Amino acid sequence: MPDIAFPFDNSYARELPGFYAPCQPDTVPAPRLLFFNRGLAEELGMVRDGQTDASLAALFSGNALPPGAQPIAQAYAGHQFGQFNPQLGDGRALLIGEVVDRLGRRRDIALKGSGRTPFSRRGDGKAAVGPMLREVLIGEAMQALGIPTTRALAVVATGEPVFRERPLPGAILTRVAASHIRVGTFQYFSAHGTLEQIRQLADYAIARHYPEVEERDDRHLAFLEAVAQRQAALIAQWMHMGFIHGVMNTDNMSIAGETIDFGPCAFMEAYDPRAVFSSIDEMGRYAYQAQPRIARWNLARLAETLLPLIHADEGRAIELATEVIDAFMGHYQQHWLSGLRAKLGLAGLPGQEGPDTALGESWLDLLHAQQVDYTLAWRRLVDAAAGNEAPLRALFPGQPGLDGWLHRWRERWAVEGEAAPAPLNRAEAMGRINPWLIPRNHRVEEALAAASDEGDLAPFEGLLNALARPYEENPELAAYAEPAPQTFMAEFRTFCGT
Ligand code: AMP
Ligand code: MG
């Protein structure tokens, strides 16, 4: 592929021998490009003259890997729904290399669905068109919403079926991530490896993701704390966006703090803290409101793997790590509160933390009690800040509580005194963080069904295009902003993307 060059620099393969298995992707019969993320490709410095859909399809199917690619399957373990599985690993993915992008950020380029690896167990190593396009839609939506996320660079149809409950068209996704180091990567080497390997992995992750703690004497404790901080910020963003990851196993939690592995994830519609859509999550372990608690639980599993590095005395190591884990909810609350204030259009006044939390919670109680669409409620609150309350009122089937709450909200503005912005400025700032558009579940399902069942990519492309500017209200895209019919949400379940 002389017309396509990745400036590869494969530090994981180079610095961490023994942490992966070299492995080649399968050859696929008829690669056809379904999606190419030109903007991301430019960011990565890999756009060249003379690229055709056919050459890109050959590349991103794994049929013609570019010079410098060094495909490896990474080893990892993980707790899945609370059960430890010591042997997971890349069963259907390959890291083909790393690229330092135009902003100097090192990023992984990985194929997903490229065939069996030494970690495949009983799986076929393959993926289907629907779930891979789903990863495109949700990842790009997260990116546009401003939430740290892995992203899709390309999707190629393979031209061969994959056999699930029924035969489905096969596909390969190319995923870009800050890295694919997971909590489960540490668990793997804690279960099977040596202390020296845990140290190597931790020091690699520190150098790559948290160089600010590298020089500290207590760098492994500081690393744990830094990972926890990033997760606290990430989960707060998920919560404010109504995002439910759906399968927060420890192997699906990135050390770099990005959202990763979009399987049975969904955005909430009518506000319900107990919302859970995943077909495999029968106990609601990964329900919306459980996510902060689960993140903390996963971080405790990471902490366990780091104990011998944190302190030579085990008792002392446990004490130190426990302090970090115990601080997680406080960090999360801080991120959540500052996000809440921004969504409500309130300045972060000292002394108002308690009242602001209460104000936000009573707003959420109102949404819950009246089953109001979460995204639209916030967006119509933006209009209310600008002086137009009618669209907000129209969302509430009954009015009780809303007037009183709006009154309290406005009284809170007064506390800002002279520093208070003009109403239109307040509304404008709120409009920049309360999205008008999220990937509505019925739209996502419709787009994936058309692509997978009919080979029709138009609904997928229309939706992807609409999701690129989620904070701009565009009357031409109004159909994408509408909640699903209630009958749809009542039956809605998401499935793991295998
Ligand atoms: P996930 O549910 O995608 O987070 O995957 C959990 C584990 O199952 C990982 O180790 C995957 O590599 C593996 N896995 C998922 N699907 C397949 C498949 N079709 N073939 C082989 N391994 C798979
Ligand atoms: Mg996974």
Short mmCIF file of C-alpha atoms and ligand atoms in Angstrom, two decimals:
data_model
loop_
_atom_site.label_atom_id
_atom_site.label_comp_id
_atom_site.label_asym_id
_atom_site.label_seq_id
_atom_site.Cartn_x
_atom_site.Cartn_y
_atom_site.Cartn_z
CA MET A 1 0.00 0.00 0.00
CA PRO A 2 2.48 2.69 -1.00
CA ASP A 3 -0.26 5.36 -1.14
CA ILE A 4 -1.15 4.94 2.53
CA ALA A 5 1.45 5.40 5.20
CA PHE A 6 1.02 5.24 8.93
CA PRO A 7 3.90 6.74 10.85
CA PHE A 8 3.93 3.72 13.17
CA ASP A 9 5.88 3.67 16.41
CA ASN A 10 4.88 0.55 18.31
CA SER A 11 5.91 1.10 21.91
CA TYR A 12 3.70 -1.60 23.47
CA ALA A 13 5.12 -4.30 21.21
CA ARG A 14 8.63 -2.98 21.71
CA GLU A 15 8.65 -2.31 25.45
CA LEU A 16 6.37 -5.03 26.77
CA PRO A 17 7.43 -8.38 25.30
CA GLY A 18 5.51 -11.14 27.05
CA PHE A 19 2.37 -9.01 27.36
CA TYR A 20 0.83 -10.11 24.06
CA ALA A 21 0.83 -12.70 21.33
CA PRO A 22 1.92 -11.75 17.79
CA CYS A 23 -0.92 -12.71 15.46
CA GLN A 24 -1.93 -12.04 11.86
CA PRO A 25 -5.43 -10.99 10.82
CA ASP A 26 -7.43 -13.40 8.65
CA THR A 27 -7.70 -12.63 4.96
CA VAL A 28 -11.24 -11.66 4.00
CA PRO A 29 -12.84 -12.51 0.65
CA ALA A 30 -14.44 -9.26 -0.51
CA PRO A 31 -13.56 -6.16 1.53
CA ARG A 32 -15.81 -3.19 0.94
CA LEU A 33 -15.48 0.16 2.72
CA LEU A 34 -18.64 1.06 4.66
CA PHE A 35 -17.27 3.96 6.69
CA PHE A 36 -14.11 6.01 6.70
CA ASN A 37 -13.49 8.78 9.21
CA ARG A 38 -11.60 11.29 7.11
CA GLY A 39 -11.35 13.88 9.88
CA LEU A 40 -9.81 11.38 12.26
CA ALA A 41 -7.49 10.08 9.52
CA GLU A 42 -6.25 13.62 9.01
CA GLU A 43 -5.69 14.00 12.74
CA LEU A 44 -3.56 10.85 12.58
CA GLY A 45 -1.54 12.18 9.65
CA MET A 46 -2.50 9.28 7.40
CA VAL A 47 -4.36 10.92 4.54
CA ARG A 48 -2.47 10.61 1.27
CA ASP A 49 -3.15 11.33 -2.39
CA GLY A 50 -4.42 8.42 -4.39
CA GLN A 51 -6.34 6.68 -1.63
CA THR A 52 -9.33 4.88 -3.10
CA ASP A 53 -12.16 3.11 -1.35
CA ALA A 54 -10.66 -0.14 -2.57
CA SER A 55 -7.20 0.60 -1.17
CA LEU A 56 -8.70 1.71 2.14
CA ALA A 57 -10.87 -1.42 2.27
CA ALA A 58 -7.81 -3.61 1.65
CA LEU A 59 -5.96 -1.84 4.42
CA PHE A 60 -8.73 -1.75 7.03
CA SER A 61 -9.79 -5.34 6.40
CA GLY A 62 -6.31 -6.47 7.38
CA ASN A 63 -5.75 -7.92 3.89
CA ALA A 64 -2.95 -5.46 3.15
CA LEU A 65 -1.46 -4.10 6.36
CA PRO A 66 0.75 -1.07 5.82
CA PRO A 67 4.51 -1.17 6.34
CA GLY A 68 5.40 -0.86 10.00
CA ALA A 69 2.25 -2.60 11.25
CA GLN A 70 3.01 -5.19 13.92
CA PRO A 71 -0.24 -6.96 14.78
CA ILE A 72 -0.50 -8.30 18.32
CA ALA A 73 -3.29 -9.67 20.52
CA GLN A 74 -3.03 -8.17 23.99
CA ALA A 75 -3.42 -10.31 27.09
CA TYR A 76 -5.95 -9.29 29.73
CA ALA A 77 -8.22 -10.78 32.37
CA GLY A 78 -11.31 -9.26 33.95
CA HIS A 79 -14.25 -9.40 36.28
CA GLN A 80 -17.35 -9.98 34.19
CA PHE A 81 -20.53 -9.22 36.12
CA GLY A 82 -18.50 -9.66 39.28
CA GLN A 83 -16.97 -13.03 38.33
CA PHE A 84 -13.22 -13.13 37.80
CA ASN A 85 -12.13 -14.59 34.48
CA PRO A 86 -8.33 -14.92 34.52
CA GLN A 87 -8.06 -15.45 30.76
CA LEU A 88 -9.78 -13.04 28.40
CA GLY A 89 -7.51 -11.05 26.08
CA ASP A 90 -8.04 -9.85 22.53
CA GLY A 91 -10.16 -12.71 21.23
CA ARG A 92 -11.26 -10.87 18.13
CA ALA A 93 -9.09 -7.79 18.04
CA LEU A 94 -5.53 -6.97 17.07
CA LEU A 95 -3.49 -3.93 17.89
CA ILE A 96 -1.77 -3.21 14.58
CA GLY A 97 0.35 -0.38 15.86
CA GLU A 98 0.59 3.06 17.42
CA VAL A 99 0.74 6.45 15.78
CA VAL A 100 1.73 9.77 17.30
CA ASP A 101 -0.93 12.12 15.95
CA ARG A 102 -0.61 15.70 14.78
CA LEU A 103 -1.10 16.99 18.32
CA GLY A 104 1.63 14.71 19.64
CA ARG A 105 -0.76 12.21 21.23
CA ARG A 106 0.17 8.53 20.99
CA ARG A 107 -2.81 6.51 19.78
CA ASP A 108 -3.50 2.81 19.24
CA ILE A 109 -4.81 1.60 15.90
CA ALA A 110 -6.64 -1.70 16.36
CA LEU A 111 -8.75 -4.02 14.23
CA LYS A 112 -11.86 -5.57 15.77
CA GLY A 113 -13.37 -8.65 14.12
CA SER A 114 -10.20 -9.66 12.29
CA GLY A 115 -10.27 -13.36 13.13
CA ARG A 116 -9.19 -15.80 15.77
CA THR A 117 -6.27 -15.16 18.09
CA PRO A 118 -4.65 -17.23 20.86
CA PHE A 119 -7.22 -15.60 23.19
CA SER A 120 -10.34 -16.52 21.21
CA ARG A 121 -11.44 -19.44 23.40
CA ARG A 122 -14.58 -20.76 21.68
CA GLY A 123 -15.27 -17.54 19.75
CA ASP A 124 -14.87 -17.11 16.01
CA GLY A 125 -12.89 -13.87 16.29
CA LYS A 126 -15.35 -12.16 13.96
CA ALA A 127 -17.77 -9.26 14.16
CA ALA A 128 -20.96 -8.28 12.36
CA VAL A 129 -21.84 -5.10 10.45
CA GLY A 130 -24.53 -3.93 12.90
CA PRO A 131 -22.48 -3.86 16.11
CA MET A 132 -19.47 -2.34 14.36
CA LEU A 133 -21.52 0.49 12.86
CA ARG A 134 -23.09 0.93 16.28
CA GLU A 135 -19.61 1.52 17.68
CA VAL A 136 -19.12 4.21 15.00
CA LEU A 137 -22.37 5.98 15.85
CA ILE A 138 -21.98 5.96 19.61
CA GLY A 139 -18.25 6.77 19.57
CA GLU A 140 -18.69 9.69 17.20
CA ALA A 141 -21.66 10.92 19.22
CA MET A 142 -19.60 10.79 22.42
CA GLN A 143 -16.80 12.65 20.70
CA ALA A 144 -19.14 15.38 19.46
CA LEU A 145 -20.72 15.63 22.92
CA GLY A 146 -17.26 16.22 24.39
CA ILE A 147 -16.84 12.95 26.31
CA PRO A 148 -13.48 11.13 26.20
CA THR A 149 -13.90 8.12 23.97
CA THR A 150 -12.26 5.64 21.66
CA ARG A 151 -13.22 6.32 18.05
CA ALA A 152 -13.85 4.47 14.84
CA LEU A 153 -11.52 5.12 11.93
CA ALA A 154 -13.09 2.72 9.46
CA VAL A 155 -15.54 -0.12 9.00
CA VAL A 156 -15.10 -2.65 6.21
CA ALA A 157 -17.66 -5.28 5.22
CA THR A 158 -15.79 -8.55 4.80
CA GLY A 159 -18.06 -10.20 2.24
CA GLU A 160 -18.52 -13.28 4.43
CA PRO A 161 -21.23 -14.14 6.92
CA VAL A 162 -20.75 -14.49 10.64
CA PHE A 163 -22.97 -16.99 12.40
CA ARG A 164 -24.87 -15.72 15.41
CA GLU A 165 -28.53 -16.57 16.10
CA ARG A 166 -28.75 -16.18 12.35
CA PRO A 167 -26.16 -15.45 9.67
CA LEU A 168 -25.19 -11.79 9.59
CA PRO A 169 -22.93 -9.84 7.25
CA GLY A 170 -19.41 -9.70 8.68
CA ALA A 171 -17.39 -6.55 9.27
CA ILE A 172 -14.15 -5.27 10.74
CA LEU A 173 -13.88 -2.06 12.72
CA THR A 174 -10.68 -0.06 12.99
CA ARG A 175 -10.60 1.54 16.40
CA VAL A 176 -8.42 4.40 17.63
CA ALA A 177 -7.78 4.64 21.37
CA ALA A 178 -5.43 6.49 23.70
CA SER A 179 -4.42 2.91 24.51
CA HIS A 180 -6.12 -0.41 25.11
CA ILE A 181 -4.66 -0.91 28.59
CA ARG A 182 -7.52 -1.93 30.84
CA VAL A 183 -8.00 -2.61 34.53
CA GLY A 184 -8.13 -6.21 33.30
CA THR A 185 -4.63 -5.93 31.82
CA PHE A 186 -3.29 -5.40 35.33
CA GLN A 187 -5.44 -8.23 36.63
CA TYR A 188 -3.99 -10.62 34.05
CA PHE A 189 -0.41 -10.01 35.19
CA SER A 190 -1.44 -10.00 38.81
CA ALA A 191 -2.96 -13.47 38.30
CA HIS A 192 -0.32 -14.98 35.99
CA GLY A 193 2.74 -12.77 35.98
CA THR A 194 5.56 -11.60 38.18
CA LEU A 195 5.80 -8.51 40.34
CA GLU A 196 8.32 -7.21 37.85
CA GLN A 197 5.72 -7.46 35.07
CA ILE A 198 3.17 -5.47 37.06
CA ARG A 199 5.83 -2.85 37.64
CA GLN A 200 6.70 -2.78 33.94
CA LEU A 201 3.06 -2.41 32.96
CA ALA A 202 2.40 0.29 35.56
CA ASP A 203 5.49 2.23 34.56
CA TYR A 204 4.57 1.95 30.90
CA ALA A 205 1.03 3.22 31.64
CA ILE A 206 2.42 6.04 33.78
CA ALA A 207 4.83 7.19 31.07
CA ARG A 208 2.13 7.02 28.43
CA HIS A 209 -0.89 8.41 30.28
CA TYR A 210 0.21 10.04 33.53
CA PRO A 211 3.74 11.42 33.01
CA GLU A 212 2.98 14.02 35.70
CA VAL A 213 3.44 11.38 38.44
CA GLU A 214 6.51 9.72 36.94
CA GLU A 215 9.05 11.43 39.19
CA ARG A 216 7.19 10.91 42.44
CA ASP A 217 8.55 8.47 45.02
CA ASP A 218 5.03 7.13 45.52
CA ARG A 219 4.31 7.03 41.80
CA HIS A 220 2.25 3.82 41.85
CA LEU A 221 -0.10 5.16 44.49
CA ALA A 222 -0.25 8.47 42.59
CA PHE A 223 -1.01 6.50 39.44
CA LEU A 224 -3.96 4.77 41.11
CA GLU A 225 -5.21 8.14 42.29
CA ALA A 226 -4.82 9.69 38.83
CA VAL A 227 -6.70 6.82 37.17
CA ALA A 228 -9.46 7.21 39.77
CA GLN A 229 -9.66 10.95 39.12
CA ARG A 230 -10.06 10.44 35.39
CA GLN A 231 -12.73 7.81 35.93
CA ALA A 232 -14.57 10.09 38.34
CA ALA A 233 -14.63 12.83 35.69
CA LEU A 234 -15.66 10.39 32.95
CA ILE A 235 -18.50 8.77 34.86
CA ALA A 236 -19.84 12.18 35.89
CA GLN A 237 -19.97 13.09 32.21
CA TRP A 238 -21.78 9.85 31.37
CA MET A 239 -24.32 10.53 34.10
CA HIS A 240 -24.98 14.06 32.90
CA MET A 241 -25.49 12.81 29.38
CA GLY A 242 -27.83 9.97 30.43
CA PHE A 243 -25.37 7.42 29.06
CA ILE A 244 -25.52 3.82 30.25
CA HIS A 245 -22.44 1.83 29.29
CA GLY A 246 -24.18 -1.46 29.93
CA VAL A 247 -21.19 -3.72 30.53
CA MET A 248 -18.76 -2.08 32.93
CA ASN A 249 -16.65 -5.18 33.41
CA THR A 250 -13.09 -4.49 34.53
CA ASP A 251 -11.82 -5.47 31.07
CA ASN A 252 -13.97 -2.71 29.62
CA MET A 253 -12.51 0.05 31.80
CA SER A 254 -9.67 1.94 30.16
CA ILE A 255 -6.69 3.06 32.22
CA ALA A 256 -6.52 6.18 30.02
CA GLY A 257 -10.04 7.23 31.08
CA GLU A 258 -11.78 6.87 27.72
CA THR A 259 -15.18 5.33 27.14
CA ILE A 260 -14.42 1.97 25.53
CA ASP A 261 -16.28 -1.08 24.20
CA PHE A 262 -19.69 0.01 23.03
CA GLY A 263 -21.67 -3.18 23.39
CA PRO A 264 -25.10 -3.01 24.94
CA CYS A 265 -24.88 0.70 25.74
CA ALA A 266 -27.76 3.16 25.41
CA PHE A 267 -28.84 6.70 26.15
CA MET A 268 -31.69 7.09 28.58
CA GLU A 269 -34.90 8.67 27.35
CA ALA A 270 -37.51 9.19 30.11
CA TYR A 271 -35.48 9.87 33.24
CA ASP A 272 -35.22 6.80 35.47
CA PRO A 273 -32.22 6.23 37.73
CA ARG A 274 -32.79 2.47 37.58
CA ALA A 275 -32.73 2.35 33.79
CA VAL A 276 -30.97 -0.69 32.37
CA PHE A 277 -31.33 -1.89 28.79
CA SER A 278 -28.77 -4.64 28.43
CA SER A 279 -30.33 -8.03 27.77
CA ILE A 280 -27.56 -9.75 29.71
CA ASP A 281 -27.77 -7.50 32.79
CA GLU A 282 -30.66 -9.19 34.52
CA MET A 283 -29.76 -7.96 37.99
CA GLY A 284 -29.25 -4.35 36.96
CA ARG A 285 -25.61 -4.47 38.09
CA TYR A 286 -24.75 -1.87 35.46
CA ALA A 287 -27.91 0.25 35.68
CA TYR A 288 -27.63 4.01 35.18
CA GLN A 289 -27.43 4.98 38.85
CA ALA A 290 -25.06 2.11 39.69
CA GLN A 291 -22.29 3.38 37.42
CA PRO A 292 -20.32 5.50 39.95
CA ARG A 293 -20.40 2.66 42.46
CA ILE A 294 -19.28 0.14 39.87
CA ALA A 295 -16.42 2.39 38.76
CA ARG A 296 -15.26 2.49 42.36
CA TRP A 297 -15.53 -1.30 42.60
CA ASN A 298 -13.46 -1.70 39.42
CA LEU A 299 -10.83 0.71 40.74
CA ALA A 300 -10.58 -1.37 43.91
CA ARG A 301 -9.72 -4.35 41.68
CA LEU A 302 -7.00 -2.25 40.04
CA ALA A 303 -5.74 -1.20 43.48
CA GLU A 304 -5.39 -4.86 44.51
CA THR A 305 -3.03 -5.52 41.60
CA LEU A 306 -0.84 -2.54 42.58
CA LEU A 307 -0.53 -3.29 46.30
CA PRO A 308 2.98 -4.81 46.17
CA LEU A 309 4.19 -1.72 44.31
CA ILE A 310 2.49 0.75 46.63
CA HIS A 311 4.30 -0.37 49.78
CA ALA A 312 6.57 -3.25 50.78
CA ASP A 313 4.47 -3.69 53.93
CA GLU A 314 1.17 -5.18 52.81
CA GLY A 315 -0.85 -3.71 55.65
CA ARG A 316 0.43 -0.25 54.90
CA ALA A 317 -0.16 -0.74 51.16
CA ILE A 318 -3.78 -1.69 51.85
CA GLU A 319 -4.24 1.37 54.06
CA LEU A 320 -2.87 3.71 51.41
CA ALA A 321 -4.83 2.16 48.55
CA THR A 322 -8.02 2.15 50.62
CA GLU A 323 -7.68 5.87 51.20
CA VAL A 324 -7.59 6.43 47.45
CA ILE A 325 -10.57 4.19 46.79
CA ASP A 326 -12.51 5.80 49.64
CA ALA A 327 -11.87 9.21 48.13
CA PHE A 328 -13.38 8.20 44.79
CA MET A 329 -17.01 9.03 45.59
CA GLY A 330 -15.97 12.46 46.82
CA HIS A 331 -14.12 13.15 43.57
CA TYR A 332 -17.05 11.87 41.59
CA GLN A 333 -19.45 14.10 43.56
CA GLN A 334 -17.28 17.13 42.86
CA HIS A 335 -17.24 16.45 39.13
CA TRP A 336 -20.93 15.72 39.18
CA LEU A 337 -21.73 18.93 41.07
CA SER A 338 -19.69 21.15 38.78
CA GLY A 339 -21.32 19.50 35.77
CA LEU A 340 -24.73 19.93 37.37
CA ARG A 341 -24.15 23.60 38.01
CA ALA A 342 -23.06 24.13 34.42
CA LYS A 343 -26.16 22.32 33.15
CA LEU A 344 -28.35 24.45 35.40
CA GLY A 345 -26.54 27.60 34.31
CA LEU A 346 -25.29 28.34 37.84
CA ALA A 347 -21.96 29.81 38.82
CA GLY A 348 -19.93 27.64 41.21
CA LEU A 349 -20.41 29.79 44.30
CA PRO A 350 -18.66 28.64 47.47
CA GLY A 351 -21.13 27.81 50.21
CA GLN A 352 -23.87 26.90 47.71
CA GLU A 353 -22.79 23.29 47.20
CA GLY A 354 -25.53 21.85 49.40
CA PRO A 355 -28.38 23.98 48.09
CA ASP A 356 -27.25 23.48 44.47
CA THR A 357 -27.13 19.70 44.90
CA ALA A 358 -30.61 19.81 46.41
CA LEU A 359 -31.88 22.02 43.60
CA GLY A 360 -30.49 19.61 40.98
CA GLU A 361 -31.87 16.59 42.76
CA SER A 362 -35.34 18.03 43.00
CA TRP A 363 -35.23 18.81 39.28
CA LEU A 364 -34.32 15.18 38.59
CA ASP A 365 -37.08 14.04 40.95
CA LEU A 366 -39.55 16.06 38.89
CA LEU A 367 -38.32 14.46 35.66
CA HIS A 368 -38.55 11.03 37.23
CA ALA A 369 -42.01 11.52 38.70
CA GLN A 370 -43.41 12.76 35.41
CA GLN A 371 -41.29 10.52 33.15
CA VAL A 372 -39.97 13.43 31.16
CA ASP A 373 -37.41 12.91 28.42
CA TYR A 374 -34.05 13.61 30.05
CA THR A 375 -32.29 15.28 27.11
CA LEU A 376 -35.20 17.44 26.01
CA ALA A 377 -35.98 18.57 29.56
CA TRP A 378 -32.49 20.01 29.93
CA ARG A 379 -32.60 21.54 26.48
CA ARG A 380 -35.95 23.22 27.12
CA LEU A 381 -34.58 24.49 30.41
CA VAL A 382 -32.10 26.41 28.26
CA ASP A 383 -35.07 28.11 26.57
CA ALA A 384 -36.58 28.82 29.97
CA ALA A 385 -33.34 30.54 31.00
CA ALA A 386 -33.75 32.75 27.95
CA GLY A 387 -37.29 33.61 29.06
CA ASN A 388 -39.28 31.13 26.97
CA GLU A 389 -40.96 28.64 29.30
CA ALA A 390 -43.68 27.26 27.07
CA PRO A 391 -41.58 24.49 25.42
CA LEU A 392 -40.46 23.26 28.85
CA ARG A 393 -44.00 23.24 30.22
CA ALA A 394 -45.16 21.27 27.22
CA LEU A 395 -42.88 18.39 28.27
CA PHE A 396 -44.50 17.97 31.68
CA PRO A 397 -47.77 16.06 31.58
CA GLY A 398 -48.84 17.53 34.89
CA GLN A 399 -47.58 20.85 36.18
CA PRO A 400 -47.30 20.26 39.93
CA GLY A 401 -43.89 21.08 41.18
CA LEU A 402 -42.54 22.70 38.04
CA ASP A 403 -43.58 26.27 38.94
CA GLY A 404 -42.17 26.00 42.41
CA TRP A 405 -38.95 24.57 41.10
CA LEU A 406 -38.53 27.28 38.44
CA HIS A 407 -39.08 29.84 41.14
CA ARG A 408 -36.31 28.34 43.31
CA TRP A 409 -34.01 28.17 40.30
CA ARG A 410 -34.49 31.87 39.55
CA GLU A 411 -34.02 32.79 43.19
CA ARG A 412 -30.66 31.02 43.03
CA TRP A 413 -29.67 33.31 40.15
CA ALA A 414 -30.14 36.26 42.46
CA VAL A 415 -27.49 34.86 44.83
CA GLU A 416 -24.95 35.55 42.08
CA GLY A 417 -25.58 39.28 42.59
CA GLU A 418 -23.70 41.63 40.33
CA ALA A 419 -21.68 38.80 38.79
CA ALA A 420 -24.88 37.22 37.39
CA PRO A 421 -24.83 37.04 33.59
CA ALA A 422 -27.65 38.46 31.50
CA PRO A 423 -30.35 35.80 30.93
CA LEU A 424 -29.42 35.35 27.29
CA ASN A 425 -25.77 34.80 28.16
CA ARG A 426 -26.74 32.29 30.82
CA ALA A 427 -28.91 30.47 28.30
CA GLU A 428 -26.15 30.53 25.73
CA ALA A 429 -23.65 28.93 28.11
CA MET A 430 -26.23 26.27 29.06
CA GLY A 431 -26.86 25.56 25.37
CA ARG A 432 -23.22 24.68 24.89
CA ILE A 433 -23.39 21.77 27.33
CA ASN A 434 -27.01 20.60 27.25
CA PRO A 435 -27.26 18.77 23.94
CA TRP A 436 -30.23 18.93 21.67
CA LEU A 437 -29.30 15.69 19.94
CA ILE A 438 -28.21 12.37 21.36
CA PRO A 439 -28.21 9.06 19.49
CA ARG A 440 -31.83 8.11 20.03
CA ASN A 441 -32.08 4.35 20.48
CA HIS A 442 -34.82 3.85 17.88
CA ARG A 443 -32.81 5.84 15.32
CA VAL A 444 -29.70 3.78 16.03
CA GLU A 445 -31.61 0.51 15.70
CA GLU A 446 -33.29 1.66 12.50
CA ALA A 447 -29.95 2.69 10.95
CA LEU A 448 -28.25 -0.57 11.90
CA ALA A 449 -31.12 -2.73 10.68
CA ALA A 450 -31.13 -0.98 7.28
CA ALA A 451 -27.36 -1.37 6.94
CA SER A 452 -27.24 -4.96 8.12
CA ASP A 453 -30.44 -6.37 6.60
CA GLU A 454 -30.78 -4.33 3.40
CA GLY A 455 -27.25 -3.09 2.78
CA ASP A 456 -28.74 0.42 2.88
CA LEU A 457 -26.31 2.85 4.50
CA ALA A 458 -28.41 6.00 4.01
CA PRO A 459 -30.09 5.97 7.46
CA PHE A 460 -26.71 5.33 9.13
CA GLU A 461 -25.08 8.18 7.23
CA GLY A 462 -27.99 10.54 7.90
CA LEU A 463 -27.85 9.83 11.62
CA LEU A 464 -24.06 10.05 11.80
CA ASN A 465 -24.19 13.38 10.06
CA ALA A 466 -26.87 14.71 12.42
CA LEU A 467 -24.90 13.63 15.50
CA ALA A 468 -21.86 15.67 14.49
CA ARG A 469 -23.30 18.92 15.90
CA PRO A 470 -25.37 17.92 18.93
CA TYR A 471 -25.52 21.37 20.51
CA GLU A 472 -27.01 23.13 17.47
CA GLU A 473 -30.75 23.07 17.01
CA ASN A 474 -31.45 22.49 13.36
CA PRO A 475 -35.10 22.28 12.30
CA GLU A 476 -34.13 20.10 9.35
CA LEU A 477 -32.88 17.47 11.78
CA ALA A 478 -35.85 17.69 14.17
CA ALA A 479 -36.89 14.09 13.54
CA TYR A 480 -33.59 12.90 15.07
CA ALA A 481 -34.23 14.82 18.28
CA GLU A 482 -37.59 13.26 19.01
CA PRO A 483 -37.83 10.62 21.72
CA ALA A 484 -38.72 7.08 20.73
CA PRO A 485 -42.37 6.08 20.79
CA GLN A 486 -43.15 4.77 24.29
CA THR A 487 -43.93 1.33 22.93
CA PHE A 488 -40.38 1.16 21.54
CA MET A 489 -38.68 2.02 24.82
CA ALA A 490 -40.89 -0.37 26.80
CA GLU A 491 -39.52 -3.29 24.75
CA PHE A 492 -36.04 -1.92 24.10
CA ARG A 493 -33.10 -4.21 24.93
CA THR A 494 -29.54 -3.96 23.77
CA PHE A 495 -27.33 -6.93 23.03
CA CYS A 496 -23.64 -7.52 23.43
CA GLY A 497 -21.82 -6.83 20.21
CA THR A 498 -20.41 -10.31 19.64
P1 AMP B 1 -16.50 -7.90 25.09
O1 AMP B 1 -17.83 -8.45 25.48
O2 AMP B 1 -16.45 -7.41 23.68
O3 AMP B 1 -15.96 -6.92 26.06
O4 AMP B 1 -15.53 -9.16 25.09
C1 AMP B 1 -15.23 -9.94 26.22
C2 AMP B 1 -14.20 -10.98 25.84
O5 AMP B 1 -14.71 -11.90 24.88
C3 AMP B 1 -12.93 -10.42 25.22
O6 AMP B 1 -11.86 -11.20 25.64
C4 AMP B 1 -13.18 -10.60 23.74
O7 AMP B 1 -12.01 -10.65 23.00
C5 AMP B 1 -13.92 -11.93 23.71
N1 AMP B 1 -14.79 -12.06 22.53
C6 AMP B 1 -15.95 -11.40 22.29
N2 AMP B 1 -16.48 -11.78 21.12
C7 AMP B 1 -15.64 -12.71 20.58
C8 AMP B 1 -15.64 -13.47 19.38
N3 AMP B 1 -16.62 -13.38 18.49
N4 AMP B 1 -14.61 -14.32 19.19
C9 AMP B 1 -13.62 -14.43 20.08
N5 AMP B 1 -13.57 -13.73 21.23
C10 AMP B 1 -14.57 -12.88 21.49
MG MG B 2 -14.41 -5.76 26.00
#
